[in-house]
Short mmCIF file of C-alpha atoms in Angstrom, two decimals:
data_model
loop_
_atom_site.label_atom_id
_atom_site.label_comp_id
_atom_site.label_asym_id
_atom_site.label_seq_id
_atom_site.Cartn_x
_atom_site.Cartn_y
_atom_site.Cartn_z
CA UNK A 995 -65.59 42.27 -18.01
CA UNK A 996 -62.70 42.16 -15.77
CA UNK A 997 -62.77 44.35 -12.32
CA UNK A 998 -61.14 47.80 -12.38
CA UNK A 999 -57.77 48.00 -11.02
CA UNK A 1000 -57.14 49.17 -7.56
CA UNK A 1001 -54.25 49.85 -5.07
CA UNK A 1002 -55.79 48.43 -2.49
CA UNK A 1003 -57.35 51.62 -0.73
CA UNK A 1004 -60.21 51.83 1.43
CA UNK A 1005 -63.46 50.04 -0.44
CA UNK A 1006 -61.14 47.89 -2.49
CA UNK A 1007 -63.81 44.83 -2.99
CA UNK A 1008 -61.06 42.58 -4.21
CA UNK A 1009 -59.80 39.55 -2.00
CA UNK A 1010 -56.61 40.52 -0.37
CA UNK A 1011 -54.66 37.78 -1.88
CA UNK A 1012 -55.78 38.76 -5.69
CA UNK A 1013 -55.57 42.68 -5.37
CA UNK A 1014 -53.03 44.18 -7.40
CA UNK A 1015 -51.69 45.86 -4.32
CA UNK A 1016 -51.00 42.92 -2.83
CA UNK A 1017 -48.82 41.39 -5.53
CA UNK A 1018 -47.19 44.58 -6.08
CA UNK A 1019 -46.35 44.60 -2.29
CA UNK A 1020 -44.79 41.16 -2.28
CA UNK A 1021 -47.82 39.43 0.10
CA UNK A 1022 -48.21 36.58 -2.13
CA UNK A 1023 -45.43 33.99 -3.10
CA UNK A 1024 -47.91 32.08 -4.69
CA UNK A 1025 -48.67 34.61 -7.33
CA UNK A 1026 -46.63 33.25 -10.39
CA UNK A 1027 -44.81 35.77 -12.79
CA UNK A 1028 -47.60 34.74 -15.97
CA UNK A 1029 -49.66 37.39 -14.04
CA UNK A 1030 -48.16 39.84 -14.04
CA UNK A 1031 -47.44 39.73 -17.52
CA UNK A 1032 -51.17 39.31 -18.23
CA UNK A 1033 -52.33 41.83 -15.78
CA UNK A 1034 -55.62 40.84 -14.42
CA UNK A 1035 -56.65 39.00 -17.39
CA UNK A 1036 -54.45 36.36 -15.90
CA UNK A 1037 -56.46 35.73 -12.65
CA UNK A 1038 -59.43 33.10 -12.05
CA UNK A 1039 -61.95 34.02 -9.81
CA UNK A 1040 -63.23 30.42 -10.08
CA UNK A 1041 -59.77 29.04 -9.09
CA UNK A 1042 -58.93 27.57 -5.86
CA UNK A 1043 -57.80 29.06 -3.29
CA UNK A 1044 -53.73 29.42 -2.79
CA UNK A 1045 -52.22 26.84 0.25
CA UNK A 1046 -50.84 28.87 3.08
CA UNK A 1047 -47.24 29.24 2.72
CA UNK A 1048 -44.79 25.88 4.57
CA UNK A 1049 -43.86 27.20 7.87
CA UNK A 1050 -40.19 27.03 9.12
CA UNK A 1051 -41.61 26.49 12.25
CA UNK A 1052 -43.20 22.89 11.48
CA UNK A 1053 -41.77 19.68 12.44
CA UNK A 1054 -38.53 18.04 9.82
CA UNK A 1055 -39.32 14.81 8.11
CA UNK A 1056 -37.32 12.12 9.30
CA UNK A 1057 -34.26 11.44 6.81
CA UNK A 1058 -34.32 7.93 5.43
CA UNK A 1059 -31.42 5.86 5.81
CA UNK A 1060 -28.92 5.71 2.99
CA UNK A 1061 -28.54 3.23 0.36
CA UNK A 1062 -25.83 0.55 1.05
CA UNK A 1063 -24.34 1.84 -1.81
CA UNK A 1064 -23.70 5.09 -0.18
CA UNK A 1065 -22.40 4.06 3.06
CA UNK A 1066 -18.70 3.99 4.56
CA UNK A 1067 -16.80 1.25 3.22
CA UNK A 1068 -16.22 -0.22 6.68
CA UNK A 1069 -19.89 0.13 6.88
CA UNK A 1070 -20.37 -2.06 3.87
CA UNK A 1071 -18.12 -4.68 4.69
CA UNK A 1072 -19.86 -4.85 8.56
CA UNK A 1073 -23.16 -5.60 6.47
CA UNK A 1074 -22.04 -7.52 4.12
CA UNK A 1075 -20.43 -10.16 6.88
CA UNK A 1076 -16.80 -9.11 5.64
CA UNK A 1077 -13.36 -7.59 7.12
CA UNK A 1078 -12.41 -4.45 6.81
CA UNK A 1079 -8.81 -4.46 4.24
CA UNK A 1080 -5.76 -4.85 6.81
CA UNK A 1081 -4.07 -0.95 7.45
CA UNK A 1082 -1.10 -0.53 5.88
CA UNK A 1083 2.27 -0.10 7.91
CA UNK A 1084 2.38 3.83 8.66
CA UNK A 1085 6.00 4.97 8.56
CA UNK A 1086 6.22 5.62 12.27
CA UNK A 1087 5.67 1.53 12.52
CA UNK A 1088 8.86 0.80 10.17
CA UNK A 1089 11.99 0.33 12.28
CA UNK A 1090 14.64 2.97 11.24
CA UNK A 1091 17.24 0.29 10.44
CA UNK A 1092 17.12 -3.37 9.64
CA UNK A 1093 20.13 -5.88 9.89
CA UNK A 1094 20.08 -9.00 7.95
CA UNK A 1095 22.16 -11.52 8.56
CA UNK A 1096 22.79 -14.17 5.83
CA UNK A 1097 24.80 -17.34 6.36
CA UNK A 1098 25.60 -20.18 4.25
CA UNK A 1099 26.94 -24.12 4.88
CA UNK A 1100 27.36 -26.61 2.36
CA UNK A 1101 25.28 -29.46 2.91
CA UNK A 1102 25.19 -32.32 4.30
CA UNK A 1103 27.42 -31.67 7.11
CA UNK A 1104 27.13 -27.82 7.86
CA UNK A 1105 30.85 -27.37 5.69
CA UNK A 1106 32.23 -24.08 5.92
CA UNK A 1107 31.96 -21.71 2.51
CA UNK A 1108 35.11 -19.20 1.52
CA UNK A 1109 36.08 -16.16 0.24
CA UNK A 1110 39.41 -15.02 -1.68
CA UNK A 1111 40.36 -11.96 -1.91
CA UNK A 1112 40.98 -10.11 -5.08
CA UNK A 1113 41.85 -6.68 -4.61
CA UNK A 1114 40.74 -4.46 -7.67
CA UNK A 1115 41.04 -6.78 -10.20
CA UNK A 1116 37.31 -7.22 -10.42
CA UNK A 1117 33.83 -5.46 -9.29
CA UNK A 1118 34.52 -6.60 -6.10
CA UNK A 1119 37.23 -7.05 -3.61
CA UNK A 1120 36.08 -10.61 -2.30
CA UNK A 1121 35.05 -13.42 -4.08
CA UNK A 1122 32.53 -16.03 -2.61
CA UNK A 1123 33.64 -19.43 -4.02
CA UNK A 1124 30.43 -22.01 -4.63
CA UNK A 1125 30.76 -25.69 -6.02
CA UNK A 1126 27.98 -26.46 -8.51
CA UNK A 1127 25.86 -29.88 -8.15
CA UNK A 1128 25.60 -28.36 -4.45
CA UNK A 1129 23.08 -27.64 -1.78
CA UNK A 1130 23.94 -24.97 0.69
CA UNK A 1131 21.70 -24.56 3.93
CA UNK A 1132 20.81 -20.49 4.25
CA UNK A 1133 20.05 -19.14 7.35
CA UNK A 1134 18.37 -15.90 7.72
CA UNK A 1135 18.49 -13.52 10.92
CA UNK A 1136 16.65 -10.42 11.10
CA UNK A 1137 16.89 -7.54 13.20
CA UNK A 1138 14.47 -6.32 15.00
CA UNK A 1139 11.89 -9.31 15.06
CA UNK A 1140 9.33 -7.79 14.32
CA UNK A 1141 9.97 -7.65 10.21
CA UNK A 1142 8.71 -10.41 8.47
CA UNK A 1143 10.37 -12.24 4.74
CA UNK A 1144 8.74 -13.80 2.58
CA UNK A 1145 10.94 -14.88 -0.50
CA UNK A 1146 14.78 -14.95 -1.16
CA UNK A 1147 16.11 -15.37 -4.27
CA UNK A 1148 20.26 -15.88 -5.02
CA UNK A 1149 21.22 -15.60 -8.63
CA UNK A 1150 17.69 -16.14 -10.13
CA UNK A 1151 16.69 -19.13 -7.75
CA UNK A 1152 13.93 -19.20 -5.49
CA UNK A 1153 14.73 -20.36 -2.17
CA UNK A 1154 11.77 -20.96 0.17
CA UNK A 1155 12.19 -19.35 4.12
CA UNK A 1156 10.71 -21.28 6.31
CA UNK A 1157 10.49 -19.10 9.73
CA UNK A 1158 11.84 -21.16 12.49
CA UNK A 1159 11.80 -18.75 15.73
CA UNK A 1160 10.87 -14.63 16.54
CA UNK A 1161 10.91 -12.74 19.33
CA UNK A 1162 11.27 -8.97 20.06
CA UNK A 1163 14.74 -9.06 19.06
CA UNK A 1164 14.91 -11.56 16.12
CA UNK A 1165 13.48 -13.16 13.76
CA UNK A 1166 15.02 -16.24 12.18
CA UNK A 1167 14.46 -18.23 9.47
CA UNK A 1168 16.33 -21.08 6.96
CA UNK A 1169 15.82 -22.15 3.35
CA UNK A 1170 18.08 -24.62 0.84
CA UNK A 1171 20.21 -22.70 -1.96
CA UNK A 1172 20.34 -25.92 -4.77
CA UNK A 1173 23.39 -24.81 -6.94
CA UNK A 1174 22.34 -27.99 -9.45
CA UNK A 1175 22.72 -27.00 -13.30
CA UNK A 1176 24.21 -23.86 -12.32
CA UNK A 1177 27.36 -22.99 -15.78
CA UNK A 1178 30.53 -23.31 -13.49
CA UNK A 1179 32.68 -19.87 -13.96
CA UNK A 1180 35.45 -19.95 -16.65
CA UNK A 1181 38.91 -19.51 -15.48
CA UNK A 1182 39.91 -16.25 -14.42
CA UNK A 1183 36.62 -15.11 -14.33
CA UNK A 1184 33.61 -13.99 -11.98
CA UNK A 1185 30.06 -13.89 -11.70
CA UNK A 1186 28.20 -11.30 -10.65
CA UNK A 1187 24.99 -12.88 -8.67
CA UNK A 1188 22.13 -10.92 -7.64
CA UNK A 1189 20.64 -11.77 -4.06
CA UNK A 1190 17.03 -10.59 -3.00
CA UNK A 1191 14.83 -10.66 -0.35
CA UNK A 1192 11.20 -9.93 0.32
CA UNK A 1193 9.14 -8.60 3.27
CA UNK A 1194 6.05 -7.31 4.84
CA UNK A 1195 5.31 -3.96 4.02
CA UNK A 1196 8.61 -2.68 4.46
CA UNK A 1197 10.46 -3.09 1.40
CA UNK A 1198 12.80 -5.18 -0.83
CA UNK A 1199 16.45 -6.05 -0.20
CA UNK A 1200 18.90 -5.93 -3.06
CA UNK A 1201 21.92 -6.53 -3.30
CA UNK A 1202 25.21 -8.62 -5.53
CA UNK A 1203 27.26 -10.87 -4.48
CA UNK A 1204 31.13 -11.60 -6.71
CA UNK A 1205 30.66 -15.34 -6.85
CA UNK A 1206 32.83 -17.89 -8.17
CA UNK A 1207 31.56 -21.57 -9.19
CA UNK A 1208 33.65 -24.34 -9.41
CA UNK A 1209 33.26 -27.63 -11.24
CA UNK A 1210 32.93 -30.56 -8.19
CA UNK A 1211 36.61 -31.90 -9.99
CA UNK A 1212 37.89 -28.90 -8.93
CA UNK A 1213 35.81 -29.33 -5.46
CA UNK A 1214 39.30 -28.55 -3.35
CA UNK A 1215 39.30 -24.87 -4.43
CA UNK A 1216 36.42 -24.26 -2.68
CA UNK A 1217 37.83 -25.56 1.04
CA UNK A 1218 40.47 -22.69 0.97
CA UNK A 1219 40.75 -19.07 1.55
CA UNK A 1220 39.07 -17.26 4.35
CA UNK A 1221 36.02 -19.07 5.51
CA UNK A 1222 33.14 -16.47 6.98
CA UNK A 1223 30.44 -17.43 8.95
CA UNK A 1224 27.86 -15.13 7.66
CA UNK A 1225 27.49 -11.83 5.60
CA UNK A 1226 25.65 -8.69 8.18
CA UNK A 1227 24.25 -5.70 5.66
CA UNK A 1228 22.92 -2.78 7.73
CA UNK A 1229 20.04 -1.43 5.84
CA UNK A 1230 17.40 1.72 6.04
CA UNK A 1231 13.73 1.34 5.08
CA UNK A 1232 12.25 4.37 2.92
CA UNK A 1233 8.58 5.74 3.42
CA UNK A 1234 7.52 4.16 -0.18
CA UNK A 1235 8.62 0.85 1.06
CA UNK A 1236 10.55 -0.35 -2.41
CA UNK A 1237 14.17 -0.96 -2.20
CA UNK A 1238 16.22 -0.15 1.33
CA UNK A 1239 19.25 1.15 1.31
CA UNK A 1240 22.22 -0.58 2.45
CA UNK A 1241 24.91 1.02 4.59
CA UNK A 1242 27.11 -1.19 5.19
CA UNK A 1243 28.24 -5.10 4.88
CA UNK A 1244 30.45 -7.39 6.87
CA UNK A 1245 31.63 -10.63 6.93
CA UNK A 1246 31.92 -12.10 9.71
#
């Protein structure tokens, strides 16, 4: 027969912890909600007694380390024995403008190239004249020194840079332009060429030049005109870093 209820009063013979005053009165976490639904046919007298409540006084675990798979990246790459990836450029490291210099001699002994002029008749007003079956020495200046190339192309072909002095102010570098099984233009006619360039984290140059290619027969059309000793293009760098914009070109 289970004991009578009681509130707890004076002569309540029930243990503190398992009087139904005390569970009304919220003094015992411990007392799960399947009692009260049962009502005292839900307590044990032959059950153990309840553990004392945690204190928020006692001492914290120590926290174990986390799994390499949870660490920093830079973390990782310290444990692993590897570098960190290089930083990008930030913006505030691009230089606001960039002059490239381009120059061009037809090998083998440094010979002068020319332009003509041609007014509106075509895309452009000047017209670059280039003998096919030719090698032309490029040489590459950059301003300030501290951008870096990597590839140039000129009408589809790769020329190589090969970096041959930097400082502060410049950077220079030179590469061959092989003109060999390049179509020569038909008369009265002119090729549009496209001319690239590639660098570090700052961008790509674009730009076209109106070229004219001469069979070597006709080798004496190209040692007239107005010779130039290299083409300057004045260009801006953009925060995504794709193509820069050109403001301005001069031959010189």
């Amino acid at each position: 027969m289970s004991p009578n209820p009681c509130d707890g009063e004076e002569g309540c013979v029930h243990p503190l912890p398992r009087c139904r005053a005390a569970i009304r009165g919220g003094k015992n976490p411990n007392i799960s909600s399947a009692s009260f639904g049962k009502g005292w046919a839900g307590w044990d007298p032959a059950a153990p007694p309840l553990p004392p409540p945690s204190s928020s006084s006692s001492p914290s675990q120590p926290r174990s380390p986390l799994p390499a798979s949870r660490l920093p990246r830079r973390g990782r790459d310290e444990r692993r024995g590897r570098s960190p990836p290089p930083r990008r450029q930030a913006m505030d490291d691009i230089p606001g403008l960039v002059k490239i210099s381009v120059s061009l001699k037809i090998q083998p002994n440094d010979g002068a190239v020319y332009f003509k002029v041609d007014g509106q008749r075509f895309g452009q007003n000047r017209t670059i004249k280039l003998l096919t079956g030719a090698k032309y020495k490029i040489e590459v200046a950059l301003r300030p020194g501290t951008v870096q190339a990597t590839t140039m192309g000129i009408g589809g072909i790769n020329v190589p840079l090969e970096e041959k002095s930097r400082d502060a102010q410049v950077a220079s570098y030179t590469g061959i332009y092989d003109t060999e099984g390049v179509p020569h233009t038909k008369s009265g006619e002119r090729q549009p060429i496209q001319v690239n360039m590639q660098f570090n984290d700052i961008g790509v140059f674009e730009t076209v030049w109106q070229v004219k290619f001469y069979n070597y027969h006709k080798r004496d059309h190209c040692q007239w005109g107005n010779s130039f000793g290299s083409i300057e293009y004045e260009c801006k760098p953009n925060e995504t870093r794709s193509l820069m914009w050109i403001n301005k070109e001069t031959f010189h």
